GROMACS .gro file of C-alpha atoms in nm:
model
  247
    1MET     CA    1  11.359  19.935  -2.353
    2ARG     CA    2  11.592  20.234  -2.332
    3ALA     CA    3  11.933  20.163  -2.184
    4PRO     CA    4  11.991  20.347  -1.855
    5ASP     CA    5  12.186  20.669  -1.869
    6ARG     CA    6  12.544  20.586  -1.781
    7LEU     CA    7  12.685  20.817  -1.515
    8GLY     CA    8  13.040  20.782  -1.635
    9HIS     CA    9  13.343  20.564  -1.691
   10VAL     CA   10  13.622  20.498  -1.448
   11LEU     CA   11  13.956  20.330  -1.499
   12THR     CA   12  13.916  19.995  -1.323
   13VAL     CA   13  14.175  19.718  -1.325
   14SER     CA   14  14.141  19.383  -1.152
   15PHE     CA   15  14.361  19.076  -1.117
   16PRO     CA   16  14.356  18.764  -0.897
   17ALA     CA   17  14.592  18.719  -0.604
   18ALA     CA   18  14.861  18.450  -0.599
   19ALA     CA   19  14.655  18.232  -0.365
   20MET     CA   20  14.282  18.174  -0.317
   21GLY     CA   21  14.196  18.374  -0.630
   22THR     CA   22  14.102  18.690  -0.442
   23ASN     CA   23  14.025  18.977  -0.680
   24CYS     CA   24  14.233  19.290  -0.620
   25TYR     CA   25  14.080  19.603  -0.776
   26VAL     CA   26  14.227  19.942  -0.862
   27PHE     CA   27  13.995  20.238  -0.925
   28ALA     CA   28  14.107  20.569  -1.072
   29ARG     CA   29  13.965  20.856  -1.274
   30GLU     CA   30  14.232  20.823  -1.541
   31ARG     CA   31  14.595  20.741  -1.600
   32GLY     CA   32  14.830  20.961  -1.403
   33SER     CA   33  14.580  21.024  -1.122
   34GLU     CA   34  14.527  20.916  -0.765
   35CYS     CA   35  14.373  20.572  -0.718
   36VAL     CA   36  14.205  20.345  -0.465
   37VAL     CA   37  14.315  19.984  -0.412
   38VAL     CA   38  14.055  19.733  -0.296
   39ASP     CA   39  14.139  19.403  -0.121
   40PRO     CA   40  14.514  19.360  -0.179
   41GLY     CA   41  14.542  18.986  -0.115
   42ILE     CA   42  14.815  18.727  -0.103
   43GLY     CA   43  15.123  18.791  -0.316
   44VAL     CA   44  14.985  19.086  -0.513
   45THR     CA   45  15.245  19.350  -0.434
   46ASP     CA   46  15.482  19.296  -0.728
   47GLN     CA   47  15.204  19.291  -0.986
   48LEU     CA   48  15.019  19.577  -0.819
   49PHE     CA   49  15.320  19.807  -0.796
   50GLU     CA   50  15.413  19.730  -1.157
   51LEU     CA   51  15.059  19.815  -1.264
   52LEU     CA   52  15.059  20.139  -1.067
   53GLY     CA   53  15.390  20.235  -1.226
   54ASP     CA   54  15.274  20.153  -1.578
   55LEU     CA   55  14.959  20.364  -1.536
   56ASP     CA   56  15.132  20.635  -1.330
   57LEU     CA   57  14.879  20.594  -1.049
   58LYS     CA   58  14.927  20.710  -0.690
   59PRO     CA   59  14.736  20.514  -0.423
   60THR     CA   60  14.547  20.737  -0.185
   61ALA     CA   61  14.353  20.473   0.012
   62VAL     CA   62  14.300  20.099   0.052
   63LEU     CA   63  13.946  19.966   0.093
   64LEU     CA   64  13.885  19.628   0.255
   65THR     CA   65  13.555  19.450   0.201
   66HIS     CA   66  13.624  19.245   0.515
   67GLY     CA   67  13.908  19.131   0.735
   68HIS     CA   68  13.992  18.781   0.612
   69LEU     CA   69  14.359  18.733   0.538
   70ASP     CA   70  14.309  18.645   0.171
   71HIS     CA   71  14.174  19.001   0.127
   72THR     CA   72  14.414  19.183   0.360
   73PHE     CA   73  14.748  18.998   0.330
   74SER     CA   74  14.924  19.282   0.143
   75VAL     CA   75  14.746  19.577   0.303
   76THR     CA   76  15.042  19.695   0.512
   77PRO     CA   77  15.305  19.703   0.234
   78VAL     CA   78  15.054  19.873   0.003
   79CYS     CA   79  14.959  20.133   0.263
   80GLY     CA   80  15.315  20.197   0.382
   81GLY     CA   81  15.308  20.457   0.656
   82GLN     CA   82  15.111  20.719   0.465
   83ILE     CA   83  14.796  20.558   0.326
   84ALA     CA   84  14.499  20.457   0.539
   85ALA     CA   85  14.330  20.118   0.527
   86HIS     CA   86  13.951  20.148   0.544
   87ILE     CA   87  13.754  19.864   0.704
   88HIS     CA   88  13.421  19.831   0.884
   89ALA     CA   89  13.443  19.879   1.259
   90ASP     CA   90  13.312  19.528   1.325
   91ASP     CA   91  13.606  19.374   1.137
   92ARG     CA   92  13.865  19.618   1.269
   93TYR     CA   93  13.992  19.361   1.521
   94ARG     CA   94  14.092  19.129   1.236
   95LEU     CA   95  14.374  19.365   1.137
   96VAL     CA   96  14.547  19.328   1.473
   97ASN     CA   97  14.673  18.979   1.386
   98PRO     CA   98  14.469  18.782   1.131
   99TYR     CA   99  14.705  18.485   1.169
  100ASP     CA  100  14.539  18.418   1.503
  101GLN     CA  101  14.225  18.331   1.306
  102LEU     CA  102  14.399  18.073   1.084
  103GLY     CA  103  14.409  17.701   1.137
  104PRO     CA  104  14.755  17.540   1.152
  105GLN     CA  105  14.724  17.388   0.804
  106LEU     CA  106  14.654  17.719   0.629
  107ARG     CA  107  14.913  17.903   0.835
  108GLY     CA  108  15.173  17.641   0.745
  109MET     CA  109  15.085  17.669   0.377
  110LEU     CA  110  15.132  18.046   0.381
  111GLU     CA  111  15.461  18.029   0.567
  112GLN     CA  112  15.587  17.761   0.328
  113SER     CA  113  15.489  17.973   0.027
  114PHE     CA  114  15.592  18.318   0.149
  115GLY     CA  115  15.840  18.257   0.428
  116LYS     CA  116  15.906  18.563   0.642
  117SER     CA  117  15.652  18.765   0.443
  118ALA     CA  118  15.390  18.548   0.611
  119THR     CA  119  15.447  18.742   0.933
  120TRP     CA  120  15.202  19.022   1.008
  121ARG     CA  121  15.232  19.391   1.084
  122GLU     CA  122  14.921  19.597   1.141
  123PRO     CA  123  14.872  19.902   0.913
  124GLU     CA  124  14.978  20.226   1.077
  125LYS     CA  125  14.664  20.412   0.968
  126VAL     CA  126  14.323  20.247   0.987
  127VAL     CA  127  13.989  20.421   0.927
  128SER     CA  128  13.661  20.257   1.030
  129VAL     CA  129  13.386  20.279   0.769
  130HIS     CA  130  13.015  20.287   0.849
  131GLU     CA  131  12.701  20.235   0.646
  132GLY     CA  132  12.555  20.556   0.512
  133GLU     CA  133  12.882  20.746   0.537
  134PRO     CA  134  13.024  20.770   0.183
  135LEU     CA  135  13.396  20.791   0.119
  136GLU     CA  136  13.535  21.063  -0.109
  137LEU     CA  137  13.860  20.919  -0.240
  138ALA     CA  138  14.069  20.981  -0.553
  139GLY     CA  139  13.791  21.188  -0.710
  140LEU     CA  140  13.538  20.907  -0.665
  141THR     CA  141  13.254  20.854  -0.419
  142PHE     CA  142  13.226  20.509  -0.262
  143GLY     CA  143  12.901  20.423  -0.090
  144VAL     CA  144  12.926  20.183   0.206
  145THR     CA  145  12.671  19.908   0.271
  146HIS     CA  146  12.716  19.689   0.578
  147ALA     CA  147  12.626  19.330   0.483
  148PRO     CA  148  12.731  19.090   0.761
  149GLY     CA  149  12.715  18.714   0.734
  150HIS     CA  150  13.048  18.611   0.585
  151THR     CA  151  13.208  18.815   0.863
  152GLU     CA  152  13.062  19.057   1.115
  153GLY     CA  153  13.198  19.358   0.929
  154SER     CA  154  13.157  19.256   0.565
  155VAL     CA  155  13.068  19.552   0.344
  156MET     CA  156  12.986  19.627  -0.017
  157PHE     CA  157  13.127  19.940  -0.179
  158THR     CA  158  12.920  20.113  -0.449
  159VAL     CA  159  13.051  20.353  -0.713
  160ASP     CA  160  12.806  20.535  -0.940
  161GLU     CA  161  13.033  20.476  -1.236
  162VAL     CA  162  13.122  20.177  -1.452
  163PRO     CA  163  13.461  20.058  -1.575
  164ASP     CA  164  13.607  20.149  -1.908
  165GLY     CA  165  13.637  19.862  -2.150
  166LEU     CA  166  13.317  19.674  -2.073
  167ASP     CA  167  13.159  19.462  -2.340
  168ASP     CA  168  12.910  19.684  -2.526
  169ALA     CA  169  12.617  19.460  -2.440
  170VAL     CA  170  12.699  19.482  -2.069
  171ALA     CA  171  12.789  19.852  -2.077
  172ALA     CA  172  12.446  19.934  -2.219
  173THR     CA  173  12.271  19.784  -1.915
  174VAL     CA  174  12.474  19.901  -1.613
  175ASN     CA  175  12.530  20.239  -1.453
  176GLN     CA  176  12.693  20.159  -1.121
  177SER     CA  177  12.955  19.920  -0.987
  178VAL     CA  178  12.912  19.725  -0.663
  179ILE     CA  179  13.222  19.567  -0.507
  180THR     CA  180  13.057  19.284  -0.317
  181GLY     CA  181  13.358  19.118  -0.155
  182ASP     CA  182  13.254  18.776  -0.026
  183VAL     CA  183  12.889  18.866   0.015
  184LEU     CA  184  12.785  18.786  -0.342
  185PHE     CA  185  12.962  18.597  -0.620
  186ALA     CA  186  12.852  18.512  -0.972
  187GLY     CA  187  12.616  18.223  -0.905
  188SER     CA  188  12.696  18.190  -0.536
  189ILE     CA  189  12.752  18.364  -0.201
  190GLY     CA  190  13.025  18.367   0.064
  191ARG     CA  191  13.051  18.088   0.318
  192THR     CA  192  12.921  18.147   0.668
  193ASP     CA  193  13.085  17.864   0.862
  194LEU     CA  194  13.408  18.046   0.952
  195GLU     CA  195  13.469  18.235   1.277
  196GLY     CA  196  13.243  18.539   1.289
  197GLY     CA  197  13.019  18.408   1.012
  198SER     CA  198  12.642  18.373   1.050
  199ASP     CA  199  12.395  18.214   0.811
  200ALA     CA  200  12.109  18.410   0.968
  201ALA     CA  201  12.299  18.738   0.919
  202MET     CA  202  12.385  18.642   0.561
  203GLN     CA  203  12.023  18.567   0.478
  204GLN     CA  204  11.922  18.901   0.622
  205SER     CA  205  12.193  19.079   0.423
  206LEU     CA  206  12.084  18.908   0.103
  207ARG     CA  207  11.720  19.006   0.165
  208THR     CA  208  11.774  19.365   0.273
  209LYS     CA  209  12.102  19.470   0.111
  210VAL     CA  210  12.159  19.258  -0.201
  211LEU     CA  211  11.812  19.196  -0.345
  212PRO     CA  212  11.726  19.569  -0.340
  213LEU     CA  213  12.026  19.648  -0.563
  214PRO     CA  214  11.904  19.773  -0.902
  215ASP     CA  215  11.940  19.543  -1.200
  216SER     CA  216  12.169  19.807  -1.352
  217SER     CA  217  12.442  19.717  -1.099
  218LEU     CA  218  12.767  19.566  -1.221
  219ILE     CA  219  12.874  19.309  -0.961
  220LEU     CA  220  13.249  19.302  -0.889
  221PRO     CA  221  13.296  19.012  -0.644
  222GLY     CA  222  13.582  18.915  -0.417
  223HIS     CA  223  13.641  18.593  -0.612
  224GLY     CA  224  13.555  18.484  -0.963
  225PRO     CA  225  13.414  18.669  -1.263
  226ALA     CA  226  13.208  18.985  -1.269
  227SER     CA  227  12.833  18.969  -1.319
  228THR     CA  228  12.529  19.194  -1.316
  229MET     CA  229  12.249  19.216  -1.065
  230ALA     CA  230  12.000  19.145  -1.342
  231ARG     CA  231  12.178  18.818  -1.416
  232GLU     CA  232  12.217  18.717  -1.051
  233ARG     CA  233  11.853  18.787  -0.974
  234VAL     CA  234  11.742  18.521  -1.220
  235SER     CA  235  12.032  18.273  -1.203
  236ASN     CA  236  12.183  18.278  -0.853
  237PRO     CA  237  12.016  17.993  -0.659
  238TYR     CA  238  12.066  18.167  -0.324
  239LEU     CA  239  11.881  18.477  -0.440
  240GLN     CA  240  11.616  18.273  -0.620
  241ALA     CA  241  11.543  18.083  -0.299
  242LEU     CA  242  11.480  18.408  -0.113
  243GLN     CA  243  11.261  18.549  -0.389
  244GLY     CA  244  11.069  18.225  -0.405
  245SER     CA  245  11.003  18.249  -0.031
  246GLY     CA  246  10.849  18.593  -0.076
  247ALA     CA  247  11.148  18.789   0.051
   0.00000   0.00000   0.00000
């Protein structure tokens, strides 16, 4: 079988946040260019700014896969007063004060770990994203797919490019990257029992938004390792259950 034509390579860097293992991603055309930061979570600012300096990258936008604090904790210091945070309209309210959505135990843990930095200030510039309206940022095009279930406004961002530095065996089989946030993980899916979550909405999103993804998709999740849609289709029990039911 012939490997799919690869549409290109893009400089992609990822690293886990200091708490909850949230993956923060940076996308850029090349060193010394503008870049897009995705899901700047808890305690990432020092490492992120060092990385941006080392690669001479200038952030031009922040994309948020959803509004949970472990994905948005550092959005305001990363955005400053010049860069817009992009989030689905249905999760826009979560940027007003996400601490209101925390239980006392988690809030206490964050304040103990980060002190005054655990206070919240809403980003000055916020742009609502909508399905079917692609974003042209830093020389890249990000498709937007609304996939509620984990939260009302959870989205997946698709880039018709793949990262530099992939293992050759993986690079030969993928031609697009899908940032799935907490919709789809390697071998699992996001929980639906938090405020704003819905198992029915998640099942619908998996049926109509995730399963139709081509096997040539590289899956870049909000937590844990990367995967491919081909691998998840045959190994993820949540997707297998839907396929077995005739979805």
